[in-house]
């Protein structure tokens, strides 16, 4: 720091710092009335604060070699507040809390290695599936840090391999219902709105939130289409845009789905007359508001557990749709577009599981053939 006396008699104190992007020498200054020990101390503090403020402006575009995991997570969360949906932000918030606990909030990001990540995950004693989910979330965090210049190099991420998840592979068949199981479930559902919502998601492939958010105007009987442009965020009780850009889509109503939609339209009309409410929703509760996702999921869970000993959730219907379409010879690409999937491993796994099973059944028939 240096000082100079101005013509007015006041004293200007100045300090230099380096611009983090250009490397150029920059200057900040402050003018005080006197030059003594007290004012010098005051000037030094003020100049330091000015420099810190200037450097903070470049924080998002400069590499910080000593950034801690907690600092990176904080920056990541701030970005996600405005760039992702509330449900995604909530999910990632809990995932980041777990990573901070497992890897250490004060850990220097640039010093993290693949071996360290694997070792810390193994110490948790969690299942391979849970550890794999955390690996996915960690890689997403680090890649975000790399893109935003908080992290200099992320090549080591390729060395962090997922743990073998035999349990996940064995339970693939438990992610969807067979056609006969779906029929049995629907026949035994004694609450009309839940039965129709289950059928709607199974026959259309829509997520439960997308179906709950539908307006009557989204269902076009003339063109035989359903416009999926929004979803109901049941945790935050608000309507948002769908999960991804590809999720905004048009679902064609095959005859079976069209018949169901006409039944739902008539049901909603009866509810309006019975309870005296107005609503723009395609399906609603008896007040004209969005259906209660948690009540539906609980009902579905308990009913399926009683019928099949299988814990069915709302997302089963989406997976069931994949299986039903695969059984009917619909291509994987067509199913993916209908679901609004950009690239879903689960959809592919279910599709190939069903088609492989069909092929094995065909081969079993051929094996019995004896022509000559």
mmCIF file of C-alpha atoms in Angstrom:
data_model
loop_
_atom_site.group_PDB
_atom_site.id
_atom_site.type_symbol
_atom_site.label_atom_id
_atom_site.label_comp_id
_atom_site.label_asym_id
_atom_site.label_seq_id
_atom_site.Cartn_x
_atom_site.Cartn_y
_atom_site.Cartn_z
ATOM 1 C CA UNK A 1 0.000 0.000 0.000
ATOM 2 C CA UNK A 2 1.184 3.521 -0.705
ATOM 3 C CA UNK A 3 -0.248 6.993 -0.190
ATOM 4 C CA UNK A 4 -0.144 10.422 -1.842
ATOM 5 C CA UNK A 5 -1.271 13.830 -0.660
ATOM 6 C CA UNK A 6 -3.876 15.442 -2.897
ATOM 7 C CA UNK A 7 -4.037 19.224 -3.656
ATOM 8 C CA UNK A 8 -7.020 19.378 -1.305
ATOM 9 C CA UNK A 9 -4.854 18.180 1.552
ATOM 10 C CA UNK A 10 -6.565 14.826 1.788
ATOM 11 C CA UNK A 11 -4.615 11.598 1.436
ATOM 12 C CA UNK A 12 -5.222 8.921 -1.173
ATOM 13 C CA UNK A 13 -4.213 5.380 -0.175
ATOM 14 C CA UNK A 14 -3.776 2.834 -2.968
ATOM 15 C CA UNK A 15 -3.002 -0.857 -3.445
ATOM 16 C CA UNK A 16 -2.350 -3.038 -6.496
ATOM 17 C CA UNK A 17 -3.644 -6.513 -7.337
ATOM 18 C CA UNK A 18 -3.471 -8.789 -10.377
ATOM 19 C CA UNK A 19 -6.499 -9.284 -12.633
ATOM 20 C CA UNK A 20 -7.157 -13.060 -12.463
ATOM 21 C CA UNK A 21 -8.093 -13.350 -16.139
ATOM 22 C CA UNK A 22 -5.683 -11.026 -17.928
ATOM 23 C CA UNK A 23 -2.787 -10.925 -15.472
ATOM 24 C CA UNK A 24 -2.775 -7.137 -15.733
ATOM 25 C CA UNK A 25 -1.924 -5.060 -12.670
ATOM 26 C CA UNK A 26 -4.985 -3.284 -11.306
ATOM 27 C CA UNK A 27 -5.381 -0.611 -8.646
ATOM 28 C CA UNK A 28 -7.907 0.258 -5.950
ATOM 29 C CA UNK A 29 -7.808 3.395 -3.828
ATOM 30 C CA UNK A 30 -9.511 5.203 -0.965
ATOM 31 C CA UNK A 31 -9.273 8.836 0.134
ATOM 32 C CA UNK A 32 -9.085 9.821 3.817
ATOM 33 C CA UNK A 33 -8.513 13.115 5.617
ATOM 34 C CA UNK A 34 -5.244 12.237 7.378
ATOM 35 C CA UNK A 35 -2.194 10.009 7.155
ATOM 36 C CA UNK A 36 -1.455 8.443 10.515
ATOM 37 C CA UNK A 37 -1.294 4.981 12.071
ATOM 38 C CA UNK A 38 -5.036 4.820 12.620
ATOM 39 C CA UNK A 39 -6.019 5.935 9.103
ATOM 40 C CA UNK A 40 -3.408 3.641 7.535
ATOM 41 C CA UNK A 41 -4.946 0.684 9.371
ATOM 42 C CA UNK A 42 -8.394 1.829 8.275
ATOM 43 C CA UNK A 43 -7.218 2.243 4.671
ATOM 44 C CA UNK A 44 -5.539 -1.162 4.584
ATOM 45 C CA UNK A 45 -8.741 -2.882 5.703
ATOM 46 C CA UNK A 46 -10.904 -0.944 3.215
ATOM 47 C CA UNK A 47 -8.514 -1.665 0.313
ATOM 48 C CA UNK A 48 -8.423 -5.381 1.153
ATOM 49 C CA UNK A 49 -12.215 -5.473 1.125
ATOM 50 C CA UNK A 50 -12.280 -3.700 -2.235
ATOM 51 C CA UNK A 51 -9.827 -6.177 -3.730
ATOM 52 C CA UNK A 52 -11.786 -9.132 -2.341
ATOM 53 C CA UNK A 53 -14.966 -7.722 -3.857
ATOM 54 C CA UNK A 54 -13.292 -7.272 -7.243
ATOM 55 C CA UNK A 55 -11.869 -10.804 -7.215
ATOM 56 C CA UNK A 56 -15.247 -12.206 -6.216
ATOM 57 C CA UNK A 57 -16.654 -10.897 -9.485
ATOM 58 C CA UNK A 58 -14.378 -13.298 -11.346
ATOM 59 C CA UNK A 59 -14.993 -16.222 -9.001
ATOM 60 C CA UNK A 60 -17.296 -18.099 -11.382
ATOM 61 C CA UNK A 61 -14.838 -17.996 -14.269
ATOM 62 C CA UNK A 62 -11.506 -18.635 -12.574
ATOM 63 C CA UNK A 63 -9.998 -21.885 -11.385
ATOM 64 C CA UNK A 64 -9.540 -22.197 -7.658
ATOM 65 C CA UNK A 65 -6.960 -24.858 -6.917
ATOM 66 C CA UNK A 66 -7.729 -25.047 -3.200
ATOM 67 C CA UNK A 67 -11.525 -25.114 -3.371
ATOM 68 C CA UNK A 68 -13.076 -27.464 -0.826
ATOM 69 C CA UNK A 69 -15.823 -29.949 -1.541
ATOM 70 C CA UNK A 70 -18.224 -27.897 0.572
ATOM 71 C CA UNK A 71 -17.445 -24.735 -1.432
ATOM 72 C CA UNK A 72 -17.993 -26.598 -4.702
ATOM 73 C CA UNK A 73 -21.296 -28.051 -3.485
ATOM 74 C CA UNK A 74 -22.435 -24.590 -2.339
ATOM 75 C CA UNK A 75 -21.728 -23.111 -5.786
ATOM 76 C CA UNK A 76 -23.421 -26.105 -7.461
ATOM 77 C CA UNK A 77 -26.547 -25.643 -5.354
ATOM 78 C CA UNK A 78 -26.744 -21.928 -6.103
ATOM 79 C CA UNK A 79 -26.642 -22.703 -9.811
ATOM 80 C CA UNK A 80 -29.273 -25.440 -9.510
ATOM 81 C CA UNK A 81 -31.728 -23.133 -7.766
ATOM 82 C CA UNK A 82 -32.326 -21.429 -11.097
ATOM 83 C CA UNK A 83 -31.410 -24.150 -13.595
ATOM 84 C CA UNK A 84 -33.355 -27.255 -12.498
ATOM 85 C CA UNK A 85 -36.798 -28.110 -11.238
ATOM 86 C CA UNK A 86 -37.588 -27.958 -7.527
ATOM 87 C CA UNK A 87 -37.906 -31.755 -7.289
ATOM 88 C CA UNK A 88 -34.494 -32.274 -8.904
ATOM 89 C CA UNK A 89 -32.953 -29.645 -6.627
ATOM 90 C CA UNK A 90 -34.382 -31.395 -3.550
ATOM 91 C CA UNK A 91 -33.121 -34.804 -4.670
ATOM 92 C CA UNK A 92 -29.653 -33.452 -5.384
ATOM 93 C CA UNK A 93 -29.569 -31.558 -2.078
ATOM 94 C CA UNK A 94 -29.877 -34.797 -0.128
ATOM 95 C CA UNK A 95 -27.369 -36.503 -2.433
ATOM 96 C CA UNK A 96 -24.838 -33.699 -1.888
ATOM 97 C CA UNK A 97 -25.321 -33.899 1.892
ATOM 98 C CA UNK A 98 -24.398 -37.593 1.701
ATOM 99 C CA UNK A 99 -21.288 -36.878 -0.391
ATOM 100 C CA UNK A 100 -20.123 -34.174 2.031
ATOM 101 C CA UNK A 101 -20.526 -36.617 4.899
ATOM 102 C CA UNK A 102 -18.761 -39.488 3.112
ATOM 103 C CA UNK A 103 -15.920 -37.627 1.383
ATOM 104 C CA UNK A 104 -15.468 -34.823 3.919
ATOM 105 C CA UNK A 105 -16.635 -31.238 3.493
ATOM 106 C CA UNK A 106 -13.110 -29.814 3.957
ATOM 107 C CA UNK A 107 -11.520 -32.140 1.395
ATOM 108 C CA UNK A 108 -9.628 -30.223 -1.309
ATOM 109 C CA UNK A 109 -11.378 -31.043 -4.580
ATOM 110 C CA UNK A 110 -8.205 -31.067 -6.687
ATOM 111 C CA UNK A 111 -6.722 -33.753 -4.401
ATOM 112 C CA UNK A 112 -9.615 -36.197 -4.684
ATOM 113 C CA UNK A 113 -8.640 -39.435 -6.445
ATOM 114 C CA UNK A 114 -10.620 -42.369 -7.766
ATOM 115 C CA UNK A 115 -9.098 -44.593 -5.097
ATOM 116 C CA UNK A 116 -10.137 -42.207 -2.327
ATOM 117 C CA UNK A 117 -13.738 -42.074 -3.559
ATOM 118 C CA UNK A 118 -13.983 -45.856 -3.785
ATOM 119 C CA UNK A 119 -12.408 -46.355 -0.351
ATOM 120 C CA UNK A 120 -14.735 -43.868 1.356
ATOM 121 C CA UNK A 121 -17.819 -45.337 -0.310
ATOM 122 C CA UNK A 122 -16.877 -48.861 0.788
ATOM 123 C CA UNK A 123 -16.516 -47.677 4.377
ATOM 124 C CA UNK A 124 -20.215 -46.739 4.449
ATOM 125 C CA UNK A 125 -21.292 -50.377 4.178
ATOM 126 C CA UNK A 126 -24.090 -49.318 1.824
ATOM 127 C CA UNK A 127 -25.438 -51.579 -0.915
ATOM 128 C CA UNK A 128 -23.771 -51.519 -4.324
ATOM 129 C CA UNK A 129 -26.873 -49.904 -5.782
ATOM 130 C CA UNK A 130 -26.711 -47.039 -3.286
ATOM 131 C CA UNK A 131 -22.972 -46.568 -3.841
ATOM 132 C CA UNK A 132 -23.515 -46.523 -7.606
ATOM 133 C CA UNK A 133 -26.142 -43.808 -7.252
ATOM 134 C CA UNK A 134 -23.669 -41.725 -5.237
ATOM 135 C CA UNK A 135 -20.995 -42.251 -7.884
ATOM 136 C CA UNK A 136 -23.438 -40.902 -10.477
ATOM 137 C CA UNK A 137 -24.188 -37.817 -8.356
ATOM 138 C CA UNK A 138 -20.481 -37.242 -7.600
ATOM 139 C CA UNK A 139 -19.557 -37.376 -11.284
ATOM 140 C CA UNK A 140 -22.328 -34.923 -12.125
ATOM 141 C CA UNK A 141 -21.028 -32.528 -9.466
ATOM 142 C CA UNK A 142 -17.429 -32.744 -10.682
ATOM 143 C CA UNK A 143 -18.355 -32.314 -14.334
ATOM 144 C CA UNK A 144 -20.393 -29.253 -13.429
ATOM 145 C CA UNK A 145 -17.348 -27.939 -11.576
ATOM 146 C CA UNK A 146 -15.160 -28.573 -14.623
ATOM 147 C CA UNK A 147 -17.556 -26.843 -17.043
ATOM 148 C CA UNK A 148 -17.761 -23.839 -14.705
ATOM 149 C CA UNK A 149 -13.981 -23.684 -14.120
ATOM 150 C CA UNK A 150 -14.011 -24.647 -10.463
ATOM 151 C CA UNK A 151 -12.172 -27.883 -11.248
ATOM 152 C CA UNK A 152 -9.156 -28.070 -13.549
ATOM 153 C CA UNK A 153 -9.234 -31.751 -14.527
ATOM 154 C CA UNK A 154 -11.823 -34.530 -14.256
ATOM 155 C CA UNK A 155 -10.129 -37.292 -16.253
ATOM 156 C CA UNK A 156 -9.869 -39.369 -13.066
ATOM 157 C CA UNK A 157 -13.662 -39.800 -13.123
ATOM 158 C CA UNK A 158 -13.267 -42.459 -15.838
ATOM 159 C CA UNK A 159 -11.449 -44.595 -13.276
ATOM 160 C CA UNK A 160 -14.352 -44.534 -10.828
ATOM 161 C CA UNK A 161 -16.231 -47.638 -11.933
ATOM 162 C CA UNK A 162 -19.598 -48.660 -10.603
ATOM 163 C CA UNK A 163 -19.856 -51.660 -8.314
ATOM 164 C CA UNK A 164 -21.413 -54.893 -9.649
ATOM 165 C CA UNK A 165 -25.112 -54.720 -8.854
ATOM 166 C CA UNK A 166 -26.370 -58.278 -9.249
ATOM 167 C CA UNK A 167 -29.433 -57.490 -7.133
ATOM 168 C CA UNK A 168 -30.515 -54.775 -9.564
ATOM 169 C CA UNK A 169 -30.244 -57.101 -12.543
ATOM 170 C CA UNK A 170 -32.159 -59.858 -10.771
ATOM 171 C CA UNK A 171 -34.974 -57.474 -9.861
ATOM 172 C CA UNK A 172 -35.520 -56.022 -13.326
ATOM 173 C CA UNK A 173 -38.629 -58.170 -13.775
ATOM 174 C CA UNK A 174 -39.987 -56.633 -10.580
ATOM 175 C CA UNK A 175 -39.998 -53.152 -12.108
ATOM 176 C CA UNK A 176 -43.099 -53.738 -14.206
ATOM 177 C CA UNK A 177 -46.301 -55.774 -14.314
ATOM 178 C CA UNK A 178 -47.129 -58.497 -16.777
ATOM 179 C CA UNK A 179 -50.309 -57.959 -18.814
ATOM 180 C CA UNK A 180 -52.251 -60.452 -16.693
ATOM 181 C CA UNK A 181 -51.029 -58.809 -13.490
ATOM 182 C CA UNK A 182 -52.137 -55.383 -14.685
ATOM 183 C CA UNK A 183 -55.597 -56.755 -15.527
ATOM 184 C CA UNK A 184 -55.868 -58.358 -12.094
ATOM 185 C CA UNK A 185 -54.760 -55.155 -10.374
ATOM 186 C CA UNK A 186 -57.280 -52.985 -12.222
ATOM 187 C CA UNK A 187 -60.133 -55.417 -11.529
ATOM 188 C CA UNK A 188 -59.393 -55.321 -7.819
ATOM 189 C CA UNK A 189 -59.028 -51.536 -7.468
ATOM 190 C CA UNK A 190 -62.236 -50.383 -5.773
ATOM 191 C CA UNK A 191 -61.503 -46.620 -5.893
ATOM 192 C CA UNK A 192 -62.525 -45.329 -9.319
ATOM 193 C CA UNK A 193 -60.088 -42.409 -9.563
ATOM 194 C CA UNK A 194 -57.093 -44.558 -8.613
ATOM 195 C CA UNK A 195 -58.135 -47.347 -10.987
ATOM 196 C CA UNK A 196 -58.500 -44.899 -13.889
ATOM 197 C CA UNK A 197 -55.237 -43.113 -13.075
ATOM 198 C CA UNK A 198 -53.437 -46.475 -13.014
ATOM 199 C CA UNK A 199 -54.921 -47.451 -16.367
ATOM 200 C CA UNK A 200 -54.144 -44.027 -17.832
ATOM 201 C CA UNK A 201 -50.444 -44.187 -16.942
ATOM 202 C CA UNK A 202 -50.124 -47.835 -17.981
ATOM 203 C CA UNK A 203 -51.764 -47.262 -21.379
ATOM 204 C CA UNK A 204 -50.060 -43.936 -22.159
ATOM 205 C CA UNK A 205 -46.639 -44.258 -20.524
ATOM 206 C CA UNK A 206 -47.082 -40.895 -18.798
ATOM 207 C CA UNK A 207 -45.507 -40.267 -15.425
ATOM 208 C CA UNK A 208 -48.016 -39.963 -12.590
ATOM 209 C CA UNK A 209 -47.147 -36.270 -12.191
ATOM 210 C CA UNK A 210 -47.764 -35.664 -15.898
ATOM 211 C CA UNK A 211 -51.152 -37.391 -15.770
ATOM 212 C CA UNK A 212 -52.193 -35.512 -12.623
ATOM 213 C CA UNK A 213 -51.231 -32.169 -14.233
ATOM 214 C CA UNK A 214 -53.292 -32.747 -17.412
ATOM 215 C CA UNK A 215 -55.929 -30.183 -18.302
ATOM 216 C CA UNK A 216 -59.080 -31.203 -20.127
ATOM 217 C CA UNK A 217 -57.861 -29.085 -23.061
ATOM 218 C CA UNK A 218 -54.730 -31.250 -23.334
ATOM 219 C CA UNK A 219 -56.825 -34.248 -24.406
ATOM 220 C CA UNK A 220 -57.854 -33.841 -28.034
ATOM 221 C CA UNK A 221 -60.382 -36.500 -29.041
ATOM 222 C CA UNK A 222 -60.636 -35.162 -32.589
ATOM 223 C CA UNK A 223 -56.919 -35.661 -33.268
ATOM 224 C CA UNK A 224 -56.668 -38.603 -30.831
ATOM 225 C CA UNK A 225 -53.727 -37.026 -28.995
ATOM 226 C CA UNK A 226 -52.704 -36.027 -25.485
ATOM 227 C CA UNK A 227 -50.406 -33.019 -25.147
ATOM 228 C CA UNK A 228 -47.874 -33.520 -22.340
ATOM 229 C CA UNK A 229 -46.482 -30.085 -21.503
ATOM 230 C CA UNK A 230 -46.325 -30.010 -17.693
ATOM 231 C CA UNK A 231 -46.019 -32.098 -14.560
ATOM 232 C CA UNK A 232 -47.312 -31.811 -11.018
ATOM 233 C CA UNK A 233 -44.530 -31.517 -8.436
ATOM 234 C CA UNK A 234 -46.262 -33.252 -5.535
ATOM 235 C CA UNK A 235 -43.527 -32.454 -2.997
ATOM 236 C CA UNK A 236 -43.729 -28.715 -3.547
ATOM 237 C CA UNK A 237 -47.387 -28.717 -4.681
ATOM 238 C CA UNK A 238 -46.825 -26.795 -7.889
ATOM 239 C CA UNK A 239 -47.019 -27.354 -11.639
ATOM 240 C CA UNK A 240 -43.730 -27.163 -13.549
ATOM 241 C CA UNK A 241 -42.425 -28.001 -16.997
ATOM 242 C CA UNK A 242 -41.762 -31.725 -17.622
ATOM 243 C CA UNK A 243 -38.605 -33.471 -16.487
ATOM 244 C CA UNK A 244 -36.591 -32.900 -19.678
ATOM 245 C CA UNK A 245 -36.962 -31.108 -23.010
ATOM 246 C CA UNK A 246 -37.851 -34.417 -24.654
ATOM 247 C CA UNK A 247 -40.643 -34.902 -22.103
ATOM 248 C CA UNK A 248 -42.734 -32.247 -23.863
ATOM 249 C CA UNK A 249 -44.491 -34.493 -26.330
ATOM 250 C CA UNK A 250 -47.665 -35.675 -27.998
ATOM 251 C CA UNK A 251 -49.049 -39.063 -27.004
ATOM 252 C CA UNK A 252 -51.254 -40.807 -29.552
ATOM 253 C CA UNK A 253 -54.464 -42.304 -28.141
ATOM 254 C CA UNK A 254 -54.806 -45.868 -29.356
ATOM 255 C CA UNK A 255 -58.446 -47.126 -29.213
ATOM 256 C CA UNK A 256 -58.044 -48.602 -25.723
ATOM 257 C CA UNK A 257 -56.580 -45.355 -24.361
ATOM 258 C CA UNK A 258 -59.172 -43.213 -26.144
ATOM 259 C CA UNK A 259 -61.998 -45.252 -24.587
ATOM 260 C CA UNK A 260 -60.462 -44.796 -21.132
ATOM 261 C CA UNK A 261 -60.035 -41.041 -21.637
ATOM 262 C CA UNK A 262 -63.706 -40.705 -22.541
ATOM 263 C CA UNK A 263 -64.587 -42.557 -19.327
ATOM 264 C CA UNK A 264 -62.351 -40.203 -17.331
ATOM 265 C CA UNK A 265 -63.955 -37.170 -18.984
ATOM 266 C CA UNK A 266 -67.418 -38.441 -18.024
ATOM 267 C CA UNK A 267 -66.256 -39.262 -14.488
ATOM 268 C CA UNK A 268 -64.843 -35.754 -13.965
ATOM 269 C CA UNK A 269 -68.087 -34.221 -15.252
ATOM 270 C CA UNK A 270 -70.100 -36.282 -12.761
ATOM 271 C CA UNK A 271 -67.763 -35.193 -9.956
ATOM 272 C CA UNK A 272 -68.253 -31.548 -10.915
ATOM 273 C CA UNK A 273 -72.035 -31.885 -10.778
ATOM 274 C CA UNK A 274 -71.961 -33.905 -7.563
ATOM 275 C CA UNK A 275 -69.619 -31.665 -5.584
ATOM 276 C CA UNK A 276 -70.348 -28.360 -7.320
ATOM 277 C CA UNK A 277 -66.815 -27.338 -8.281
ATOM 278 C CA UNK A 278 -65.210 -26.008 -11.467
ATOM 279 C CA UNK A 279 -61.821 -27.178 -12.657
ATOM 280 C CA UNK A 280 -59.691 -27.142 -15.792
ATOM 281 C CA UNK A 281 -58.040 -30.414 -14.767
ATOM 282 C CA UNK A 282 -58.687 -33.621 -16.709
ATOM 283 C CA UNK A 283 -58.809 -35.532 -13.408
ATOM 284 C CA UNK A 284 -59.197 -33.956 -9.977
ATOM 285 C CA UNK A 285 -60.162 -34.571 -6.366
ATOM 286 C CA UNK A 286 -63.645 -33.729 -5.043
ATOM 287 C CA UNK A 287 -62.645 -30.057 -4.693
ATOM 288 C CA UNK A 288 -61.426 -29.662 -8.234
ATOM 289 C CA UNK A 289 -57.774 -29.681 -7.189
ATOM 290 C CA UNK A 290 -54.843 -31.931 -8.110
ATOM 291 C CA UNK A 291 -55.102 -35.552 -7.045
ATOM 292 C CA UNK A 292 -53.101 -36.454 -3.945
ATOM 293 C CA UNK A 293 -50.035 -38.321 -5.214
ATOM 294 C CA UNK A 294 -49.112 -39.727 -1.814
ATOM 295 C CA UNK A 295 -52.604 -41.152 -1.204
ATOM 296 C CA UNK A 296 -52.521 -42.757 -4.651
ATOM 297 C CA UNK A 297 -49.062 -44.228 -4.192
ATOM 298 C CA UNK A 298 -50.043 -45.643 -0.771
ATOM 299 C CA UNK A 299 -53.210 -47.205 -2.187
ATOM 300 C CA UNK A 300 -51.331 -48.711 -5.143
ATOM 301 C CA UNK A 301 -48.590 -50.041 -2.882
ATOM 302 C CA UNK A 302 -50.960 -51.696 -0.427
ATOM 303 C CA UNK A 303 -53.249 -53.150 -3.090
ATOM 304 C CA UNK A 304 -50.418 -54.703 -5.139
ATOM 305 C CA UNK A 305 -48.698 -56.061 -2.047
ATOM 306 C CA UNK A 306 -51.892 -57.840 -1.076
ATOM 307 C CA UNK A 307 -52.499 -59.185 -4.595
ATOM 308 C CA UNK A 308 -49.000 -60.163 -5.739
ATOM 309 C CA UNK A 309 -46.703 -59.727 -2.762
ATOM 310 C CA UNK A 310 -45.034 -57.111 -4.954
ATOM 311 C CA UNK A 311 -44.415 -53.501 -3.867
ATOM 312 C CA UNK A 312 -45.755 -51.629 -6.880
ATOM 313 C CA UNK A 313 -45.274 -47.847 -7.099
ATOM 314 C CA UNK A 314 -46.578 -45.264 -9.562
ATOM 315 C CA UNK A 315 -43.479 -45.566 -11.762
ATOM 316 C CA UNK A 316 -44.253 -49.263 -12.316
ATOM 317 C CA UNK A 317 -47.008 -48.192 -14.699
ATOM 318 C CA UNK A 318 -44.537 -46.360 -16.924
ATOM 319 C CA UNK A 319 -42.293 -49.412 -17.013
ATOM 320 C CA UNK A 320 -45.342 -51.624 -17.557
ATOM 321 C CA UNK A 321 -46.166 -49.536 -20.625
ATOM 322 C CA UNK A 322 -42.722 -50.323 -22.052
ATOM 323 C CA UNK A 323 -43.276 -54.054 -21.511
ATOM 324 C CA UNK A 324 -46.784 -53.980 -23.019
ATOM 325 C CA UNK A 325 -45.599 -52.092 -26.101
ATOM 326 C CA UNK A 326 -42.622 -54.436 -26.531
ATOM 327 C CA UNK A 327 -44.946 -57.452 -26.360
ATOM 328 C CA UNK A 328 -47.037 -55.892 -29.128
ATOM 329 C CA UNK A 329 -44.059 -55.431 -31.423
ATOM 330 C CA UNK A 330 -43.596 -51.663 -31.051
ATOM 331 C CA UNK A 331 -39.993 -50.615 -31.692
ATOM 332 C CA UNK A 332 -37.714 -49.356 -28.932
ATOM 333 C CA UNK A 333 -37.292 -45.978 -30.674
ATOM 334 C CA UNK A 334 -41.057 -45.489 -30.955
ATOM 335 C CA UNK A 335 -41.546 -46.388 -27.278
ATOM 336 C CA UNK A 336 -38.786 -44.007 -26.199
ATOM 337 C CA UNK A 337 -40.323 -41.129 -28.149
ATOM 338 C CA UNK A 338 -43.737 -41.885 -26.672
ATOM 339 C CA UNK A 339 -42.283 -41.828 -23.156
ATOM 340 C CA UNK A 340 -40.340 -38.638 -23.834
ATOM 341 C CA UNK A 341 -37.055 -40.349 -23.063
ATOM 342 C CA UNK A 342 -33.797 -39.000 -24.453
ATOM 343 C CA UNK A 343 -31.797 -42.026 -23.317
ATOM 344 C CA UNK A 344 -33.137 -44.365 -20.648
ATOM 345 C CA UNK A 345 -31.207 -47.447 -19.617
ATOM 346 C CA UNK A 346 -34.212 -48.835 -17.728
ATOM 347 C CA UNK A 347 -36.411 -48.587 -20.830
ATOM 348 C CA UNK A 348 -33.806 -50.434 -22.875
ATOM 349 C CA UNK A 349 -33.305 -53.092 -20.196
ATOM 350 C CA UNK A 350 -37.035 -53.790 -19.906
ATOM 351 C CA UNK A 351 -37.472 -53.809 -23.681
ATOM 352 C CA UNK A 352 -34.685 -56.320 -24.249
ATOM 353 C CA UNK A 353 -35.791 -58.395 -21.259
ATOM 354 C CA UNK A 354 -39.308 -58.732 -22.702
ATOM 355 C CA UNK A 355 -38.208 -59.351 -26.286
ATOM 356 C CA UNK A 356 -35.645 -61.923 -25.126
ATOM 357 C CA UNK A 357 -38.342 -63.690 -23.130
ATOM 358 C CA UNK A 358 -40.619 -63.695 -26.197
ATOM 359 C CA UNK A 359 -37.833 -65.139 -28.311
ATOM 360 C CA UNK A 360 -37.215 -67.904 -25.778
ATOM 361 C CA UNK A 361 -40.930 -68.754 -25.843
ATOM 362 C CA UNK A 362 -40.844 -68.883 -29.650
ATOM 363 C CA UNK A 363 -37.805 -71.161 -29.581
ATOM 364 C CA UNK A 364 -39.557 -73.465 -27.118
ATOM 365 C CA UNK A 365 -42.389 -73.865 -29.645
ATOM 366 C CA UNK A 366 -39.974 -74.595 -32.489
ATOM 367 C CA UNK A 367 -38.215 -77.199 -30.361
ATOM 368 C CA UNK A 368 -41.392 -79.296 -30.279
ATOM 369 C CA UNK A 369 -41.754 -79.280 -34.050
ATOM 370 C CA UNK A 370 -41.032 -82.585 -35.762
ATOM 371 C CA UNK A 371 -41.646 -82.342 -39.504
ATOM 372 C CA UNK A 372 -39.832 -85.333 -41.022
#
